[in-house]
Every structure is written in structure tokens, then in C-alpha cells.
């Protein structure tokens, strides 16, 4: 576990007082958060998380196994539209439940918790960028859900790193869920899906695009292509979790 050092129980009167006034319990099991901050996991739940371990695939940010320079999925999917990719967790267990809670059970608090965990995972490998841009939802989907989960993760990363958040990217086309389509349908589904509000903002800027999960990377590719066409010098992508077979 890379973050064992974080799991120290703090003690003292201030923390005892905080516990009286703030809802400090672990949102999963009701235990005491390992760092005594509100809406944080207890040590037991934290240890269930599966942080991705190096070496990482440079094309998708997932884990590399074997002797190849890129993962199996990137070999199949070919060159990406971005300059580097980062991911924090395996799409499994507790993390999968938290993402599900946020996205489908409409619990943004689970999203803020995941955002804080991403910040820990990225502490020593955050790329040098000018702006963080969440992958946007189409406005109809935004209205249905009430929030954009990627925006929550992007916001927490922005607050934790001081890198400004930018909302220059817009989803102008209502796309079907990629998972329900075949390979060809996926490509046409995302064609023209994104546009830019004001491209002058992005000229010669390095950008980090943030999304929740990468499966094939087609959505992020379409978003990255749009940002690059608007003049961005570098585009990196970050996903909370990388769905990998191996
Ligand atoms: Zn717990
Ligand atoms: Zn890969």
C-alpha cells in the first residue's frame, strides 16, 4: 500500500471536539476516518482501495504487466489523441461502488470523497498543466443527473493543486452510451460531440482533461482532439479508474 503512512490515527482535544460538531464518520461503514477529516474513509475501508501500481502504461495510465511498453488494450486501440495519461485506481470493489453511488445513485458526496482519494494518488505525479478541464455532459444529461461527476473530481483536483479549472469544453451532441455500441458505431457516435466556447483561452496551453472511467478511451480521444484543434500545446488525460482486463 503506497499510502500506509497516511493511515495514522490522530488524537488530541481538537480532534475530539471536531468529532462532536462535524459528521466525521466513514461514509461506508461509520468508522473513524483515518485522517479525521469529514467524509473520509476509515483505515479499514481505505485499505480495500486498489491504487494502480507502477509501471504505468504511458498511453492510458493503466498498469503494465509483462514486457511490453504499452498495455494490451492500447495495442488494440492504437495511437491516442493525447500526450500522456494518468489514472488512480483499478475499477473494482469499494472504488467501483463509490463511483456508482456518485453517478447512478446521485450522491455527489461520494464523488467528493473519490476526488480527495484521487488527489492522494496523484500527489507525486501530477503533470505540469495550465488548466484542468472536466469532460462535460450534454446539458440534457446534466439536468437529469443534477451534476457532472467529472466536474466534481476536476474541482477537487483543482482545489488541491491550485491549477485553475476551465470550462471551455462543451458537449454539443447528445451521444448514446458508448458501452452499448459496437466499434464503428462508437466512432460515429462521438464525431462532432464536443466543441469549444472560446479557443483563445486554450492557445499554447497545457491541459489536463478529467473523466471518471476509461474503458476504450474513445470519449476522451474525441475531447482531446477538440482541445488540440483549439490550439492547446499539450493535452493529458486523467481518469479516476482504468478498466483493464489483465
Ligand atoms: Zn469504513
Ligand atoms: Zn494502456
Short mmCIF file of C-alpha atoms and ligand atoms in Angstrom, two decimals:
data_model
loop_
_atom_site.label_atom_id
_atom_site.label_comp_id
_atom_site.label_asym_id
_atom_site.label_seq_id
_atom_site.Cartn_x
_atom_site.Cartn_y
_atom_site.Cartn_z
CA UNK A 1 0.00 0.00 0.00
CA UNK A 2 1.57 3.30 -1.05
CA UNK A 3 -0.30 5.44 1.44
CA UNK A 4 0.21 3.46 4.61
CA UNK A 5 1.99 6.48 6.03
CA UNK A 6 -1.26 8.44 5.85
CA UNK A 7 -3.10 5.97 7.98
CA UNK A 8 -2.20 7.24 11.37
CA UNK A 9 -4.87 7.90 13.89
CA UNK A 10 -4.60 11.45 15.10
CA UNK A 11 -5.53 12.16 18.64
CA UNK A 12 -5.90 15.14 20.93
CA UNK A 13 -8.55 17.51 22.19
CA UNK A 14 -9.07 19.41 18.92
CA UNK A 15 -9.94 16.24 17.05
CA UNK A 16 -12.20 15.09 19.86
CA UNK A 17 -14.01 18.44 19.70
CA UNK A 18 -14.25 18.29 15.88
CA UNK A 19 -15.84 14.89 16.16
CA UNK A 20 -18.63 16.35 18.29
CA UNK A 21 -19.54 19.08 15.79
CA UNK A 22 -18.79 17.52 12.40
CA UNK A 23 -20.15 14.36 10.78
CA UNK A 24 -16.76 12.71 10.74
CA UNK A 25 -17.68 9.08 10.29
CA UNK A 26 -16.51 6.95 7.35
CA UNK A 27 -19.37 7.15 4.79
CA UNK A 28 -19.06 3.42 4.03
CA UNK A 29 -19.04 1.80 7.48
CA UNK A 30 -19.44 4.60 10.02
CA UNK A 31 -15.92 4.10 11.42
CA UNK A 32 -13.45 6.85 12.29
CA UNK A 33 -11.84 8.49 9.20
CA UNK A 34 -8.14 7.66 9.02
CA UNK A 35 -7.18 11.33 8.81
CA UNK A 36 -10.03 12.69 10.95
CA UNK A 37 -11.41 14.74 8.05
CA UNK A 38 -15.15 14.73 7.30
CA UNK A 39 -16.45 12.38 4.59
CA UNK A 40 -13.24 10.30 4.55
CA UNK A 41 -12.77 6.54 4.73
CA UNK A 42 -11.66 4.74 7.88
CA UNK A 43 -8.35 2.85 7.79
CA UNK A 44 -10.10 -0.47 7.12
CA UNK A 45 -12.07 0.82 4.11
CA UNK A 46 -9.08 2.79 2.83
CA UNK A 47 -7.02 -0.38 2.73
CA UNK A 48 -9.60 -2.02 0.48
CA UNK A 49 -8.85 0.50 -2.28
CA UNK A 50 -6.77 -0.77 -5.15
CA UNK A 51 -4.43 2.05 -6.15
CA UNK A 52 -2.86 1.41 -9.55
CA UNK A 53 0.73 0.33 -9.12
CA UNK A 54 3.67 1.28 -11.37
CA UNK A 55 4.87 0.67 -14.00
CA UNK A 56 2.06 2.55 -15.77
CA UNK A 57 1.08 2.32 -19.41
CA UNK A 58 2.13 5.69 -20.93
CA UNK A 59 -0.85 5.65 -23.30
CA UNK A 60 -3.72 5.07 -20.88
CA UNK A 61 -2.29 5.34 -17.36
CA UNK A 62 -3.29 1.76 -16.51
CA UNK A 63 -1.00 -0.88 -15.07
CA UNK A 64 1.61 -2.56 -17.26
CA UNK A 65 2.10 -6.29 -17.00
CA UNK A 66 4.64 -8.34 -18.89
CA UNK A 67 7.43 -6.98 -21.04
CA UNK A 68 5.56 -4.70 -23.50
CA UNK A 69 5.89 -0.89 -23.35
CA UNK A 70 2.11 -0.39 -23.60
CA UNK A 71 -0.84 -2.38 -22.24
CA UNK A 72 -2.84 -4.90 -24.30
CA UNK A 73 -5.78 -2.55 -24.69
CA UNK A 74 -3.60 0.27 -26.07
CA UNK A 75 -2.01 -2.16 -28.53
CA UNK A 76 -5.50 -2.85 -29.88
CA UNK A 77 -6.77 0.74 -29.78
CA UNK A 78 -3.69 2.31 -31.37
CA UNK A 79 -2.38 5.85 -31.03
CA UNK A 80 -4.28 8.19 -28.76
CA UNK A 81 -5.09 11.85 -29.22
CA UNK A 82 -3.32 12.90 -26.02
CA UNK A 83 0.26 13.36 -24.84
CA UNK A 84 0.05 11.36 -21.63
CA UNK A 85 -2.48 9.59 -19.44
CA UNK A 86 -2.90 9.08 -15.71
CA UNK A 87 -5.28 7.01 -13.67
CA UNK A 88 -5.62 6.37 -9.96
CA UNK A 89 -7.49 3.11 -9.27
CA UNK A 90 -8.49 -0.25 -10.57
CA UNK A 91 -12.19 -0.29 -11.41
CA UNK A 92 -13.01 -2.73 -8.68
CA UNK A 93 -14.51 -3.29 -5.22
CA UNK A 94 -15.10 -0.32 -2.98
CA UNK A 95 -13.96 2.26 -5.54
CA UNK A 96 -16.41 0.89 -8.10
CA UNK A 97 -19.20 1.16 -5.51
CA UNK A 98 -18.29 4.77 -4.73
CA UNK A 99 -18.27 5.74 -8.43
CA UNK A 100 -21.62 4.01 -8.84
CA UNK A 101 -23.06 5.82 -5.82
CA UNK A 102 -21.98 9.16 -7.26
CA UNK A 103 -23.06 8.61 -10.85
CA UNK A 104 -26.18 6.45 -10.66
CA UNK A 105 -27.46 6.95 -7.12
CA UNK A 106 -26.89 10.71 -7.46
CA UNK A 107 -24.74 11.08 -4.35
CA UNK A 108 -22.24 13.86 -5.08
CA UNK A 109 -20.66 13.41 -1.61
CA UNK A 110 -19.29 10.05 -2.80
CA UNK A 111 -17.77 11.96 -5.70
CA UNK A 112 -16.04 14.47 -3.41
CA UNK A 113 -14.62 11.58 -1.40
CA UNK A 114 -13.32 9.93 -4.59
CA UNK A 115 -11.85 13.28 -5.65
CA UNK A 116 -9.87 13.50 -2.40
CA UNK A 117 -8.59 9.95 -2.91
CA UNK A 118 -7.51 10.87 -6.46
CA UNK A 119 -5.59 13.82 -5.09
CA UNK A 120 -3.64 11.44 -2.85
CA UNK A 121 -2.98 9.06 -5.73
CA UNK A 122 -1.69 11.89 -7.92
CA UNK A 123 0.35 13.64 -5.21
CA UNK A 124 3.74 12.93 -6.78
CA UNK A 125 2.84 12.57 -10.46
CA UNK A 126 0.56 15.46 -11.36
CA UNK A 127 1.54 16.74 -14.83
CA UNK A 128 2.52 20.40 -15.32
CA UNK A 129 -0.58 21.97 -16.87
CA UNK A 130 -2.21 25.40 -17.12
CA UNK A 131 -5.82 24.27 -16.80
CA UNK A 132 -7.88 21.34 -15.61
CA UNK A 133 -10.95 20.68 -17.79
CA UNK A 134 -13.67 18.19 -16.83
CA UNK A 135 -15.19 16.16 -19.67
CA UNK A 136 -18.62 17.78 -19.90
CA UNK A 137 -22.02 16.13 -20.05
CA UNK A 138 -24.64 17.13 -22.60
CA UNK A 139 -26.98 19.63 -20.92
CA UNK A 140 -29.92 17.20 -21.01
CA UNK A 141 -27.94 14.55 -19.14
CA UNK A 142 -26.68 17.23 -16.75
CA UNK A 143 -30.26 18.22 -15.98
CA UNK A 144 -31.28 14.61 -15.41
CA UNK A 145 -28.40 13.91 -13.00
CA UNK A 146 -28.19 17.36 -11.45
CA UNK A 147 -24.38 17.44 -11.56
CA UNK A 148 -21.43 16.27 -13.62
CA UNK A 149 -19.38 13.69 -11.71
CA UNK A 150 -16.23 14.51 -13.72
CA UNK A 151 -16.61 18.14 -12.71
CA UNK A 152 -16.56 17.09 -9.05
CA UNK A 153 -13.29 15.15 -9.50
CA UNK A 154 -11.79 18.02 -11.53
CA UNK A 155 -12.85 20.55 -8.89
CA UNK A 156 -11.21 18.63 -6.04
CA UNK A 157 -8.01 18.18 -8.09
CA UNK A 158 -8.03 21.90 -8.92
CA UNK A 159 -8.53 22.97 -5.29
CA UNK A 160 -5.85 20.57 -4.08
CA UNK A 161 -3.20 21.55 -6.63
CA UNK A 162 -4.03 25.23 -7.26
CA UNK A 163 -4.31 24.57 -11.02
CA UNK A 164 -7.30 26.57 -12.29
CA UNK A 165 -10.43 24.85 -13.50
CA UNK A 166 -11.57 25.81 -17.02
CA UNK A 167 -14.97 25.21 -18.58
CA UNK A 168 -14.04 25.87 -22.22
CA UNK A 169 -15.21 22.47 -23.44
CA UNK A 170 -18.86 21.89 -24.33
CA UNK A 171 -20.72 18.72 -25.25
CA UNK A 172 -22.90 19.81 -28.13
CA UNK A 173 -24.21 16.42 -29.23
CA UNK A 174 -26.30 14.04 -27.13
CA UNK A 175 -24.40 10.77 -27.51
CA UNK A 176 -25.58 7.26 -26.76
CA UNK A 177 -23.74 5.31 -24.07
CA UNK A 178 -20.54 4.05 -25.67
CA UNK A 179 -20.76 0.71 -23.86
CA UNK A 180 -23.94 -0.18 -25.77
CA UNK A 181 -22.43 0.33 -29.24
CA UNK A 182 -20.10 -1.65 -31.50
CA UNK A 183 -16.71 -0.33 -32.60
CA UNK A 184 -17.93 1.50 -35.74
CA UNK A 185 -21.00 2.96 -34.03
CA UNK A 186 -18.74 4.25 -31.26
CA UNK A 187 -16.68 6.31 -33.71
CA UNK A 188 -19.65 7.94 -35.46
CA UNK A 189 -21.45 8.41 -32.13
CA UNK A 190 -18.68 10.69 -30.89
CA UNK A 191 -17.96 12.52 -34.14
CA UNK A 192 -18.58 16.22 -33.54
CA UNK A 193 -19.61 15.54 -29.94
CA UNK A 194 -17.51 18.34 -28.41
CA UNK A 195 -16.89 22.00 -29.18
CA UNK A 196 -15.02 24.88 -27.56
CA UNK A 197 -16.61 28.02 -26.11
CA UNK A 198 -13.57 30.25 -26.51
CA UNK A 199 -10.46 28.82 -28.17
CA UNK A 200 -8.28 31.86 -27.33
CA UNK A 201 -8.16 30.58 -23.74
CA UNK A 202 -6.57 27.29 -24.79
CA UNK A 203 -3.97 28.53 -27.28
CA UNK A 204 -0.50 27.23 -26.36
CA UNK A 205 -1.80 25.98 -23.01
CA UNK A 206 -1.22 22.59 -21.45
CA UNK A 207 -4.48 20.93 -20.44
CA UNK A 208 -5.48 18.07 -18.15
CA UNK A 209 -8.80 16.52 -19.14
CA UNK A 210 -10.62 14.76 -16.28
CA UNK A 211 -13.14 11.94 -16.60
CA UNK A 212 -14.38 9.14 -14.35
CA UNK A 213 -13.56 5.87 -16.09
CA UNK A 214 -11.55 4.94 -19.16
CA UNK A 215 -12.65 1.83 -20.99
CA UNK A 216 -11.63 2.18 -24.65
CA UNK A 217 -10.74 5.87 -24.31
CA UNK A 218 -12.95 6.90 -27.26
CA UNK A 219 -14.75 9.70 -25.38
CA UNK A 220 -11.51 11.15 -24.07
CA UNK A 221 -9.97 10.86 -27.54
CA UNK A 222 -12.79 12.92 -29.03
CA UNK A 223 -12.48 15.51 -26.26
CA UNK A 224 -8.67 15.64 -26.55
CA UNK A 225 -8.87 16.08 -30.34
CA UNK A 226 -11.22 19.07 -29.90
CA UNK A 227 -8.95 20.69 -27.31
CA UNK A 228 -5.87 20.15 -29.53
CA UNK A 229 -7.65 21.69 -32.52
CA UNK A 230 -8.33 24.76 -30.39
CA UNK A 231 -4.56 25.24 -30.13
CA UNK A 232 -3.63 23.54 -26.83
CA UNK A 233 0.09 22.72 -26.77
CA UNK A 234 -0.25 19.56 -24.66
CA UNK A 235 -3.25 17.51 -23.62
CA UNK A 236 -3.07 15.00 -20.78
CA UNK A 237 -5.93 12.90 -19.51
CA UNK A 238 -6.76 11.76 -16.00
CA UNK A 239 -9.37 9.15 -15.14
CA UNK A 240 -10.33 8.04 -11.65
CA UNK A 241 -10.27 4.42 -12.74
CA UNK A 242 -8.92 2.40 -15.63
CA UNK A 243 -10.96 -0.61 -16.62
CA UNK A 244 -8.45 -3.31 -17.56
CA UNK A 245 -8.84 -6.96 -18.34
CA UNK A 246 -5.45 -8.07 -17.07
ZN1 LIG B 1 -15.02 2.45 6.81
ZN1 LIG B 2 -2.63 1.33 -21.96
#
